[in-house]
Coordinates of C-alpha atoms in Angstrom, one line a residue:
Chain A
M3 CA 20.1 -72.8 8.3
A4 CA 16.5 -73.2 7.0
D5 CA 15.3 -71.4 10.1
N6 CA 17.6 -68.5 9.6
L7 CA 16.5 -68.2 6.0
A8 CA 12.9 -68.1 7.0
V9 CA 13.7 -65.4 9.6
D10 CA 15.5 -63.4 7.0
N11 CA 12.6 -63.7 4.7
I12 CA 10.3 -62.4 7.4
G13 CA 12.7 -59.6 8.0
L14 CA 12.7 -58.7 4.3
D15 CA 8.9 -58.8 4.2
R16 CA 8.8 -56.5 7.2
A17 CA 11.3 -54.1 5.6
E18 CA 9.3 -54.1 2.4
S19 CA 6.1 -53.4 4.1
R20 CA 7.7 -50.7 6.1
L21 CA 9.0 -49.1 2.9
A22 CA 5.6 -49.4 1.3
K23 CA 4.1 -47.8 4.4
S24 CA 6.4 -44.9 4.4
L25 CA 6.0 -44.4 0.7
A26 CA 2.3 -44.4 1.2
G27 CA 2.9 -41.9 4.0
F28 CA 4.9 -39.7 1.6
K29 CA 2.1 -39.9 -0.9
L30 CA -0.5 -39.0 1.7
G31 CA 1.6 -36.2 3.0
D32 CA 2.1 -34.9 -0.5
T33 CA -1.6 -35.0 -1.3
V34 CA -2.5 -33.2 1.9
F35 CA 0.1 -30.5 1.3
H36 CA -1.0 -30.1 -2.3
L37 CA -4.6 -29.7 -1.3
L38 CA -3.6 -27.4 1.5
T39 CA -1.8 -25.0 -0.8
L40 CA -4.6 -25.3 -3.4
A41 CA -7.1 -24.3 -0.7
A42 CA -4.9 -21.3 0.3
A43 CA -4.7 -20.2 -3.3
W44 CA -8.5 -20.4 -3.6
A45 CA -8.7 -18.5 -0.2
V46 CA -7.2 -15.5 -1.9
L47 CA -9.9 -15.5 -4.4
I48 CA -12.6 -16.1 -1.8
L49 CA -11.1 -13.2 0.2
L50 CA -11.8 -10.9 -2.7
G51 CA -15.2 -12.4 -3.2
G52 CA -15.9 -12.0 0.5
V53 CA -15.0 -8.3 0.4
I54 CA -17.3 -7.7 -2.6
A55 CA -20.1 -9.7 -1.2
S56 CA -20.0 -8.2 2.3
L57 CA -19.9 -4.7 0.8
V58 CA -22.9 -5.4 -1.5
L59 CA -24.9 -7.0 1.3
G60 CA -24.0 -4.2 3.7
S61 CA -25.0 -1.5 1.2
M62 CA -28.3 -3.1 0.3
P63 CA -30.5 -1.0 2.6
A64 CA -29.0 2.2 1.1
I65 CA -29.3 0.9 -2.5
K66 CA -33.0 0.0 -1.8
A67 CA -33.7 3.3 -0.2
F68 CA -32.0 5.6 -2.7
G69 CA -31.4 3.6 -5.9
L70 CA -29.3 5.3 -8.5
N71 CA -30.2 8.6 -7.1
F72 CA -27.5 7.9 -4.4
L73 CA -24.9 8.7 -7.0
S74 CA -26.5 12.0 -8.1
T75 CA -27.5 13.4 -4.7
E76 CA -25.3 15.9 -3.0
A77 CA -27.2 16.1 0.3
W78 CA -25.8 14.2 3.2
N79 CA -28.0 14.6 6.2
P80 CA -27.9 12.0 9.0
V81 CA -30.8 13.7 10.9
T82 CA -33.3 13.4 8.0
E83 CA -31.6 10.2 6.8
K84 CA -31.0 11.7 3.3
F85 CA -27.8 10.5 1.8
G86 CA -26.1 11.1 -1.5
A87 CA -22.6 10.1 -2.7
M88 CA -22.0 13.0 -5.1
A89 CA -19.9 15.2 -2.7
P90 CA -17.5 12.4 -1.6
V91 CA -17.1 11.0 -5.1
Y92 CA -16.4 14.5 -6.4
G93 CA -13.9 15.1 -3.7
T94 CA -12.2 11.7 -4.2
I95 CA -11.8 12.4 -8.0
V96 CA -10.7 16.0 -7.7
T97 CA -8.1 15.4 -4.9
S98 CA -6.7 12.4 -6.9
L99 CA -6.5 14.5 -10.1
I100 CA -4.6 17.3 -8.3
A101 CA -2.3 14.7 -6.8
M102 CA -1.6 13.0 -10.2
A103 CA -1.2 16.4 -11.9
I104 CA 1.6 17.2 -9.4
A105 CA 3.1 13.8 -8.8
V106 CA 3.3 12.3 -12.3
P107 CA 5.5 14.9 -14.0
S108 CA 7.7 15.1 -10.9
A109 CA 8.0 11.4 -10.5
M110 CA 8.9 11.0 -14.2
A111 CA 11.5 13.7 -13.9
I112 CA 13.0 12.0 -10.9
A113 CA 12.9 8.6 -12.7
I114 CA 14.6 10.2 -15.7
F115 CA 17.3 11.7 -13.5
L116 CA 17.8 8.3 -11.8
T117 CA 18.2 6.3 -15.0
E118 CA 19.8 8.7 -17.4
L119 CA 21.5 11.6 -15.6
C120 CA 22.5 10.5 -12.2
P121 CA 26.2 9.6 -11.5
F122 CA 26.4 5.8 -10.7
T123 CA 27.5 6.3 -7.1
L124 CA 24.4 8.3 -6.3
R125 CA 21.9 6.1 -8.1
K126 CA 21.6 3.5 -5.5
P127 CA 21.3 5.7 -2.4
I128 CA 18.7 7.9 -4.0
G129 CA 16.8 4.9 -5.3
I130 CA 16.8 3.3 -1.8
A131 CA 15.7 6.6 -0.2
I132 CA 12.7 6.8 -2.5
E133 CA 11.7 3.2 -1.9
L134 CA 11.9 3.7 1.9
L135 CA 9.7 6.8 1.6
A136 CA 7.2 4.7 -0.3
G137 CA 6.9 2.5 2.8
I138 CA 6.1 5.3 5.3
P139 CA 2.6 5.0 6.5
S140 CA 0.1 7.5 5.3
I141 CA -0.9 8.7 8.7
I142 CA 2.6 10.3 9.0
Y143 CA 1.9 12.3 5.9
G144 CA -1.5 13.2 7.3
I145 CA -0.2 14.5 10.6
W146 CA 2.5 16.5 8.8
G147 CA -0.1 17.9 6.5
L148 CA -2.3 19.0 9.3
F149 CA 0.4 20.7 11.5
V150 CA 2.9 21.9 8.9
L151 CA 1.5 22.1 5.4
A152 CA -2.0 23.4 6.1
P153 CA -0.9 26.4 8.2
F154 CA 1.9 27.2 5.7
L155 CA -0.5 27.2 2.8
Q156 CA -3.1 29.2 4.8
E157 CA -0.6 31.9 5.6
H158 CA 1.7 32.1 2.7
V159 CA 0.3 30.5 -0.4
E160 CA -3.5 30.7 -0.5
P161 CA -3.9 34.5 0.1
G162 CA -1.5 34.9 -2.8
L163 CA -3.4 32.6 -5.0
I164 CA -6.7 34.3 -4.2
A165 CA -5.3 37.7 -4.9
S166 CA -3.4 36.9 -8.1
F167 CA -6.3 35.1 -9.7
A168 CA -9.1 37.4 -8.5
N169 CA -9.6 38.9 -12.0
V170 CA -9.0 35.8 -14.1
P171 CA -12.4 34.4 -15.3
V172 CA -12.2 30.7 -14.5
L173 CA -9.3 30.6 -12.0
S174 CA -11.0 33.2 -9.7
K175 CA -13.7 30.6 -9.1
L176 CA -11.2 27.8 -8.5
F177 CA -9.2 29.9 -6.0
A178 CA -11.9 31.8 -4.2
G179 CA -11.4 32.6 -0.6
P180 CA -11.3 32.5 2.4
P181 CA -8.0 30.6 2.9
Y182 CA -8.9 27.9 5.4
G183 CA -5.6 26.0 5.1
I184 CA -7.4 22.7 5.1
G185 CA -9.3 21.9 2.0
V186 CA -9.4 20.1 -1.4
L187 CA -6.1 21.6 -2.6
T188 CA -4.2 20.8 0.5
A189 CA -5.4 17.2 0.4
G190 CA -4.4 17.0 -3.2
I191 CA -0.9 18.2 -2.4
I192 CA -0.4 15.8 0.5
L193 CA -1.6 13.0 -1.7
A194 CA 0.9 14.0 -4.4
V195 CA 3.7 13.8 -1.8
M196 CA 2.5 10.3 -0.8
V197 CA 2.1 9.0 -4.4
L198 CA 5.4 10.5 -5.6
P199 CA 7.7 7.7 -4.3
I200 CA 5.4 5.0 -5.6
V201 CA 5.1 6.4 -9.2
T202 CA 8.8 7.2 -9.2
S203 CA 10.0 3.7 -8.3
I204 CA 7.8 2.1 -10.9
S205 CA 8.8 4.6 -13.6
R206 CA 12.4 4.0 -12.8
D207 CA 12.0 0.2 -13.1
V208 CA 10.2 0.8 -16.4
F209 CA 12.8 3.1 -17.8
E210 CA 15.5 0.6 -16.9
T211 CA 13.9 -1.9 -19.3
V212 CA 14.9 0.2 -22.3
P213 CA 17.7 -1.7 -24.1
P214 CA 20.9 0.4 -24.1
V215 CA 21.3 -0.3 -27.8
L216 CA 18.2 1.7 -28.7
K217 CA 19.5 4.7 -26.7
E218 CA 23.0 4.4 -28.1
A219 CA 21.6 4.3 -31.6
A220 CA 19.7 7.5 -31.0
Y221 CA 22.7 9.2 -29.5
A222 CA 24.8 8.0 -32.5
V223 CA 22.6 9.9 -35.0
G224 CA 23.1 13.0 -32.9
C225 CA 20.1 13.2 -30.6
T226 CA 20.4 15.3 -27.5
T227 CA 19.8 13.7 -24.2
W228 CA 16.3 15.1 -24.0
E229 CA 15.5 14.0 -27.5
V230 CA 16.6 10.4 -26.6
I231 CA 14.3 10.5 -23.6
R232 CA 11.4 12.0 -25.5
S233 CA 11.5 9.9 -28.6
V234 CA 13.1 6.7 -27.5
V235 CA 12.8 6.1 -23.7
I236 CA 9.2 7.4 -23.2
P237 CA 7.6 5.8 -26.3
Y238 CA 9.3 2.5 -25.6
T239 CA 8.0 2.4 -22.1
R240 CA 4.6 4.0 -22.7
V241 CA 2.5 1.0 -21.7
G242 CA 4.5 0.4 -18.5
L243 CA 4.3 4.1 -17.6
I244 CA 0.6 4.2 -17.9
G245 CA 0.4 1.1 -15.7
G246 CA 2.6 2.9 -13.1
V247 CA 0.5 6.0 -13.2
M248 CA -2.7 4.0 -12.9
L249 CA -1.3 2.2 -9.9
G250 CA -0.5 5.6 -8.3
L251 CA -4.0 6.7 -9.1
G252 CA -5.5 3.6 -7.5
R253 CA -3.5 4.4 -4.4
A254 CA -4.5 8.0 -4.4
L255 CA -8.2 7.2 -4.8
G256 CA -8.3 4.9 -1.9
E257 CA -5.9 6.7 0.4
T258 CA -7.6 7.4 3.7
M259 CA -5.5 8.8 6.5
A260 CA -3.4 11.4 4.7
V261 CA -6.6 12.9 3.3
T262 CA -8.8 12.7 6.4
F263 CA -6.5 15.0 8.4
V264 CA -6.6 17.9 5.9
I265 CA -9.8 17.8 3.8
G266 CA -12.1 19.4 6.4
N267 CA -14.9 16.9 6.1
A268 CA -17.6 19.1 4.6
H269 CA -20.3 17.4 2.6
K270 CA -20.7 19.9 -0.2
I271 CA -19.3 20.5 -3.7
A272 CA -17.7 23.9 -3.6
P273 CA -16.3 25.3 -6.9
S274 CA -13.3 26.6 -5.0
L275 CA -10.3 24.3 -4.5
L276 CA -9.5 26.1 -1.3
A277 CA -12.8 25.2 0.3
P278 CA -13.1 22.2 2.6
G279 CA -14.6 19.1 1.0
T280 CA -14.6 15.4 1.7
T281 CA -13.6 12.1 0.0
I282 CA -15.2 8.7 0.2
S283 CA -12.5 7.3 2.5
A284 CA -12.4 10.4 4.7
T285 CA -16.2 10.2 5.1
I286 CA -16.1 6.6 6.1
A287 CA -13.1 7.1 8.5
N288 CA -14.7 10.1 10.2
E289 CA -18.3 9.0 10.5
F290 CA -18.5 5.2 10.5
T291 CA -18.1 4.7 14.3
E292 CA -20.5 7.5 15.0
A293 CA -23.1 6.4 12.5
V294 CA -26.4 5.7 14.2
G295 CA -29.1 3.7 12.5
D296 CA -28.9 1.1 9.8
L297 CA -29.5 3.4 6.9
Y298 CA -26.6 5.7 7.9
T299 CA -24.2 2.7 8.3
S300 CA -25.4 1.2 5.0
A301 CA -24.9 4.5 3.2
L302 CA -21.3 4.6 4.3
I303 CA -20.8 1.0 3.3
A304 CA -22.3 1.9 -0.1
L305 CA -19.7 4.6 -0.4
G306 CA -17.1 1.9 0.3
L307 CA -18.5 -0.2 -2.4
I308 CA -18.3 2.7 -4.9
L309 CA -14.7 3.3 -3.9
F310 CA -13.8 -0.4 -4.2
V311 CA -15.4 -0.7 -7.7
I312 CA -13.5 2.4 -8.9
T313 CA -10.1 1.4 -7.5
F314 CA -10.6 -2.2 -8.7
I315 CA -11.2 -1.0 -12.3
I316 CA -8.2 1.4 -12.2
L317 CA -5.9 -1.2 -10.6
A318 CA -7.0 -3.9 -13.0
I319 CA -6.1 -1.6 -15.9
S320 CA -2.8 -0.9 -14.3
R321 CA -2.0 -4.6 -13.8
Y322 CA -3.0 -5.3 -17.4
M323 CA -0.7 -2.6 -18.7
L324 CA 2.2 -3.7 -16.6
M325 CA 1.6 -7.3 -17.6
R326 CA 1.6 -6.3 -21.3
M327 CA 4.9 -4.6 -20.8
H328 CA 6.5 -7.6 -19.2
Q329 CA 5.3 -9.7 -22.1
Q330 CA 6.8 -7.3 -24.6
E331 CA 10.0 -7.5 -22.7
G332 CA 10.0 -11.3 -22.9
R333 CA 9.7 -11.2 -26.7
Chain B
M1 CA 23.9 26.2 -36.5
A2 CA 20.8 27.9 -35.0
I3 CA 18.9 24.7 -35.0
Y4 CA 21.6 22.9 -33.1
D5 CA 21.7 25.6 -30.5
A6 CA 17.9 25.5 -30.1
R7 CA 18.0 21.7 -29.7
R8 CA 20.8 21.9 -27.2
R9 CA 19.0 24.7 -25.3
S10 CA 15.7 22.7 -25.1
S11 CA 17.6 19.7 -23.9
K12 CA 19.3 21.7 -21.2
F13 CA 16.0 23.3 -20.3
Y14 CA 14.2 20.0 -19.8
L15 CA 17.0 18.3 -18.1
G16 CA 17.2 21.3 -15.8
L17 CA 13.6 20.7 -14.9
C18 CA 14.5 17.1 -14.0
Y19 CA 17.2 18.3 -11.7
L20 CA 14.8 20.7 -10.2
A21 CA 12.2 18.0 -9.6
V22 CA 14.8 15.9 -7.8
V23 CA 15.8 18.7 -5.6
I24 CA 12.2 19.7 -4.7
G25 CA 11.0 16.1 -4.3
L26 CA 13.9 15.0 -2.1
S27 CA 14.0 18.2 0.0
W28 CA 10.2 18.0 0.5
L29 CA 10.5 14.5 1.8
A30 CA 13.5 15.5 3.9
I31 CA 11.5 18.3 5.4
I32 CA 8.8 15.8 6.4
L33 CA 11.3 13.6 8.1
A34 CA 13.0 16.5 9.8
T35 CA 9.8 17.9 11.2
L36 CA 8.9 14.4 12.4
L37 CA 12.2 14.0 14.2
F38 CA 12.1 17.5 15.7
E39 CA 8.5 17.3 16.9
G40 CA 8.7 13.7 18.0
L41 CA 12.0 13.9 19.9
R42 CA 11.0 17.2 21.6
N43 CA 8.5 15.4 23.8
I44 CA 10.1 12.0 24.1
S45 CA 10.6 10.8 27.7
P46 CA 10.6 7.5 29.6
A47 CA 6.9 8.2 30.5
I48 CA 6.0 7.4 26.9
F49 CA 6.8 3.8 27.5
T50 CA 5.6 3.5 31.1
Q51 CA 2.3 5.4 31.2
M52 CA -1.1 5.1 29.7
T53 CA -2.7 7.6 27.3
P54 CA -3.9 10.5 29.4
P55 CA -7.2 12.2 29.6
P56 CA -7.3 15.6 28.0
G57 CA -5.0 18.2 29.6
A58 CA -2.9 15.7 31.5
D59 CA 0.5 14.2 30.9
G60 CA 0.9 10.6 30.0
G61 CA 2.4 8.1 27.8
L62 CA 1.6 5.6 25.0
L63 CA 2.1 2.3 26.8
N64 CA -1.4 0.9 26.1
A65 CA -1.2 2.0 22.4
I66 CA 2.3 0.5 21.9
T67 CA 1.2 -2.8 23.5
G68 CA -2.0 -2.9 21.5
S69 CA -0.1 -2.3 18.3
L70 CA 2.4 -5.0 19.1
I71 CA -0.3 -7.5 20.0
M72 CA -2.5 -6.9 16.9
T73 CA 0.5 -6.7 14.5
T74 CA 1.8 -10.0 15.9
L75 CA -1.5 -11.7 15.7
G76 CA -2.2 -10.3 12.2
V77 CA 1.1 -11.6 10.9
A78 CA 0.5 -14.9 12.6
I79 CA -2.8 -15.4 10.9
G80 CA -1.9 -13.9 7.5
T81 CA 1.6 -15.4 7.0
P82 CA 0.7 -19.2 6.8
L83 CA -2.2 -18.6 4.4
G84 CA -0.1 -16.3 2.2
M85 CA 2.8 -18.7 2.2
L86 CA 0.7 -21.7 1.3
A87 CA -1.0 -19.8 -1.5
G88 CA 2.3 -18.5 -2.8
T89 CA 3.7 -22.1 -2.6
Y90 CA 0.8 -23.3 -4.7
M91 CA 1.5 -20.6 -7.3
A92 CA 5.2 -21.3 -7.6
E93 CA 5.3 -25.1 -7.1
Y94 CA 2.2 -27.2 -7.7
G95 CA 0.2 -24.9 -10.0
R96 CA 2.9 -22.9 -11.7
Y97 CA 1.3 -23.0 -15.1
S98 CA -2.3 -23.4 -14.1
K99 CA -5.1 -21.0 -15.0
L100 CA -5.9 -20.6 -11.3
T101 CA -2.4 -19.3 -10.6
F102 CA -2.7 -16.7 -13.3
F103 CA -6.0 -15.6 -11.9
V104 CA -4.9 -15.6 -8.3
R105 CA -1.8 -13.5 -9.2
F106 CA -4.0 -10.9 -10.9
I107 CA -6.4 -10.7 -8.0
N108 CA -3.6 -10.7 -5.5
D109 CA -1.9 -7.8 -7.2
I110 CA -5.1 -5.9 -7.0
L111 CA -5.7 -6.8 -3.3
L112 CA -2.1 -5.5 -2.7
S113 CA -3.1 -2.0 -3.5
A114 CA -6.8 -2.1 -2.6
P115 CA -7.9 0.7 -0.2
S116 CA -7.3 -0.5 3.3
I117 CA -10.4 1.2 4.6
V118 CA -12.6 -1.1 2.5
I119 CA -10.9 -4.0 4.2
G120 CA -11.9 -2.5 7.5
L121 CA -15.5 -2.3 6.3
F122 CA -15.3 -6.0 5.3
V123 CA -14.1 -7.2 8.6
Y124 CA -16.6 -5.0 10.4
E125 CA -19.4 -6.7 8.4
V126 CA -18.0 -10.2 8.9
M127 CA -16.8 -10.0 12.5
V128 CA -17.8 -6.9 14.5
V129 CA -21.5 -7.1 13.4
R130 CA -21.6 -10.9 14.2
M131 CA -19.9 -10.6 17.5
G132 CA -21.9 -7.5 18.4
H133 CA -18.9 -5.5 19.6
F134 CA -15.5 -4.1 18.5
S135 CA -12.6 -6.3 19.4
A136 CA -8.8 -6.6 19.1
L137 CA -9.3 -9.9 17.3
A138 CA -11.3 -8.2 14.5
G139 CA -8.5 -5.6 14.3
A140 CA -5.9 -8.4 13.9
V141 CA -8.0 -10.1 11.3
S142 CA -8.2 -7.0 9.2
L143 CA -4.4 -6.6 9.4
A144 CA -4.1 -10.2 8.4
V145 CA -6.2 -9.5 5.3
I146 CA -3.6 -6.9 4.4
V147 CA -0.7 -9.2 5.2
V148 CA -1.9 -12.0 2.9
P149 CA -1.3 -10.4 -0.5
V150 CA 2.1 -9.1 0.5
V151 CA 3.3 -12.6 1.6
V152 CA 1.7 -14.3 -1.4
R153 CA 3.6 -12.0 -3.7
T154 CA 7.0 -12.4 -2.1
T155 CA 6.6 -16.1 -1.5
E156 CA 5.8 -16.7 -5.1
D157 CA 8.6 -14.4 -6.4
M158 CA 11.2 -16.0 -4.1
L159 CA 10.3 -19.6 -4.8
L160 CA 10.5 -18.9 -8.5
L161 CA 14.0 -17.7 -8.0
V162 CA 15.1 -21.1 -6.7
P163 CA 16.7 -22.9 -9.6
D164 CA 14.7 -25.9 -10.9
T165 CA 17.8 -28.0 -11.1
L166 CA 17.7 -28.2 -7.3
R167 CA 14.1 -29.4 -7.3
E168 CA 14.9 -32.0 -10.1
A169 CA 17.9 -33.3 -8.2
A170 CA 15.8 -33.9 -5.1
R171 CA 13.0 -35.4 -7.1
A172 CA 15.5 -37.8 -8.8
L173 CA 16.2 -39.2 -5.3
G174 CA 12.5 -40.2 -5.2
L175 CA 11.4 -37.5 -2.7
P176 CA 7.7 -36.4 -3.0
R177 CA 7.1 -32.9 -3.9
S178 CA 6.0 -31.8 -0.5
I179 CA 9.4 -32.8 0.9
V180 CA 11.2 -31.2 -2.0
I181 CA 9.3 -28.0 -1.3
G182 CA 9.8 -28.1 2.5
K183 CA 13.5 -29.3 2.5
V184 CA 14.8 -27.8 -0.7
A185 CA 12.8 -24.9 -2.1
Y186 CA 11.9 -23.3 1.3
R187 CA 15.4 -23.6 2.5
A188 CA 16.9 -22.1 -0.6
A189 CA 14.5 -19.2 -0.5
R190 CA 14.5 -18.7 3.3
A191 CA 16.0 -15.2 3.3
G192 CA 13.5 -14.1 0.7
L193 CA 10.6 -15.6 2.6
V194 CA 11.7 -13.8 5.8
T195 CA 12.0 -10.6 3.8
G196 CA 8.4 -10.9 2.7
V197 CA 7.2 -11.3 6.3
I198 CA 9.2 -8.3 7.4
L199 CA 7.8 -6.2 4.6
A200 CA 4.3 -7.3 5.6
I201 CA 5.0 -6.3 9.2
A202 CA 6.3 -2.9 8.0
R203 CA 3.2 -2.5 5.9
I204 CA 0.7 -3.1 8.7
S205 CA 2.4 -1.4 11.6
G206 CA 1.3 2.0 10.4
E207 CA -2.1 0.9 9.0
T208 CA -4.8 3.0 10.5
A209 CA -7.9 2.9 8.5
P210 CA -8.9 -0.7 9.0
L211 CA -8.4 -0.5 12.8
L212 CA -10.7 2.5 13.3
F213 CA -13.8 0.4 13.2
T214 CA -12.6 -3.1 14.0
A215 CA -10.4 -2.7 17.1
L216 CA -11.7 0.8 17.7
N217 CA -9.5 2.4 20.5
N218 CA -9.2 2.0 24.2
Q219 CA -8.1 4.6 26.7
F220 CA -6.9 1.9 29.1
F221 CA -4.4 -0.9 29.1
S222 CA -6.0 -4.1 27.8
T223 CA -4.8 -7.4 26.6
N224 CA -8.3 -8.9 26.1
L225 CA -8.6 -9.9 22.5
F226 CA -12.4 -9.8 22.7
A227 CA -12.5 -6.1 23.8
P228 CA -11.6 -2.9 22.0
M229 CA -7.8 -2.3 22.0
S230 CA -5.8 0.8 21.6
S231 CA -3.2 1.1 18.8
L232 CA -0.6 3.7 18.0
P233 CA -2.2 4.8 14.6
A234 CA -5.6 5.1 16.2
V235 CA -4.3 7.1 19.0
I236 CA -2.4 9.4 16.6
F237 CA -5.5 9.9 14.6
Q238 CA -7.6 10.8 17.7
F239 CA -4.9 12.9 19.4
A240 CA -3.7 14.9 16.4
L241 CA -7.2 16.1 15.6
S242 CA -7.9 17.1 19.2
P243 CA -7.4 20.7 20.4
Y244 CA -5.3 19.7 23.4
K245 CA -1.5 20.5 23.2
E246 CA -0.5 17.4 25.3
W247 CA -2.4 15.1 23.1
Q248 CA -0.9 16.6 19.9
H249 CA 2.6 16.2 21.4
L250 CA 1.9 12.5 22.1
A251 CA 0.6 12.1 18.5
W252 CA 3.9 13.4 17.1
T253 CA 5.9 11.1 19.3
G254 CA 3.7 8.2 18.3
A255 CA 4.2 9.1 14.6
L256 CA 8.0 9.2 15.2
L257 CA 7.9 5.7 16.8
I258 CA 5.9 4.2 13.9
T259 CA 8.2 5.8 11.3
L260 CA 11.3 4.6 13.0
A261 CA 9.8 1.1 13.3
V262 CA 8.8 1.0 9.7
L263 CA 12.2 2.3 8.5
A264 CA 14.1 -0.2 10.6
L265 CA 12.0 -3.0 9.3
S266 CA 12.4 -1.9 5.6
I267 CA 16.1 -1.5 6.0
T268 CA 16.4 -5.0 7.6
A269 CA 14.4 -6.4 4.7
R270 CA 16.7 -4.7 2.2
V271 CA 19.9 -5.9 3.9
L272 CA 18.6 -9.5 3.9
Q273 CA 17.8 -9.1 0.2
T274 CA 21.3 -7.8 -0.7
Q275 CA 22.9 -10.5 1.4
R276 CA 21.0 -13.0 -0.6
R277 CA 22.1 -11.6 -3.9
A278 CA 25.7 -11.4 -2.7
K279 CA 25.8 -15.1 -2.0

């Protein structure tokens, strides 16, 4: 009997120590996993830090050589190693502005249609179609722009623009010939087509946050559909809309392939929108692998840095706006 | 009555503009897809999948480009997904209310739409310059950098959708958090997590800009990760801008292949999501 009891006690001790061991194992595993996920979260921040640091380091030779003049020089001459960012920066901003001028009103109109006017059965298919289009890679838009849009504009649209604005003071400068087909305007239009689905799907999501009660109240006092949209839906969603537009702008500024195909890669600032130009991303994509010499490479990386800083600011504003909208919604 | 008519008219006018925008926008996008189908299918043949990219003026296929794209995409997802999932897990589970999470979420959302060409420059500086030559590995890493924010975002969103009562029930049994996450939260959010990875694949399979100066391009078949590798987007870029008809045809076919792949992936992701919701 006594022997058996002793054996049982030993067994119990063993079981207890095994339990303690596995509990300790749990604890260890938990700590390790916790630290692992924490490290991964930090890695995301480090990734961004790494991007900024590598761009700054890489562009150091160019910054040292040109200083702030880099921003205000138009010349881009690999032979004499004279580089300035003005032409690509100008091209980036102008193409993005053209794109936003076309895409924002159209996207809002489509979003209004989807939330206010569309019959329920069509709402989902059209919404899905737009979201699928937002996922199509930009190189597809680029190749289409090069082979279809550019020749079309060259033959049918640009001659008309040049002729009809020939005697109008400012516009004659903006639409001065010859019609190349590829150029700043074409790039802007392609960008608009690319950004359209993105801005549309955000605007639609934003419009859907308007409480039906508000709209019904406006209808009840006799507002027409347009008046409801203009004085209830749009003011209510203003912050979110700006966020969505900024997000589209951030995409347009950094977009590479769609633009590279159709911009013409000419390092000059032409007053005409029909003339070939270049953007920051197109310059990098076209010239980086062919860049000979440290200064040339460095100048291209400096362009990348400028682009990153601009888009970072725009995207940060966009996120801030969208965040504010969600907070409002929560209240 | 005149004022009512005027208001009604202006309403009709603006709503008419909305309809017009829908028609123009959708038909524009339809034209792009139709051209793509027409030009891509016109030149499709078995040779596309069995032959290498040709020299100018000759017939050939896209085998090396397709293989290269598959290898780099797979590798990119394999590198980026674990990192993204772990970070997303931290944000939704361990550090749900921490300052770090708030900050990471903000930065991650910015990385999500950051210009991909800049990521190419980053990987060029970090890997290509160090190694001294272009390589498929560098291409895969640059794709992984694009995968991370996509996966972080979906992982966090999907884990936050898992009801806390499930976690509390498991915790009440005495399970440590790591096991609660692994056996309960991940399992409940599985469809969503898979969706995130599929979306990430769709996102990088057409990505061109970061590959141009990391993986470069390769005219020949190569599976060597430490040498330049061909990829569909890079081939499309090179061939479309060339003056040779055969190359341009191949570029269109390549564009069609990418689009079909991306659309198939996005539709799969969408179906998974709706199944989740239906449950």
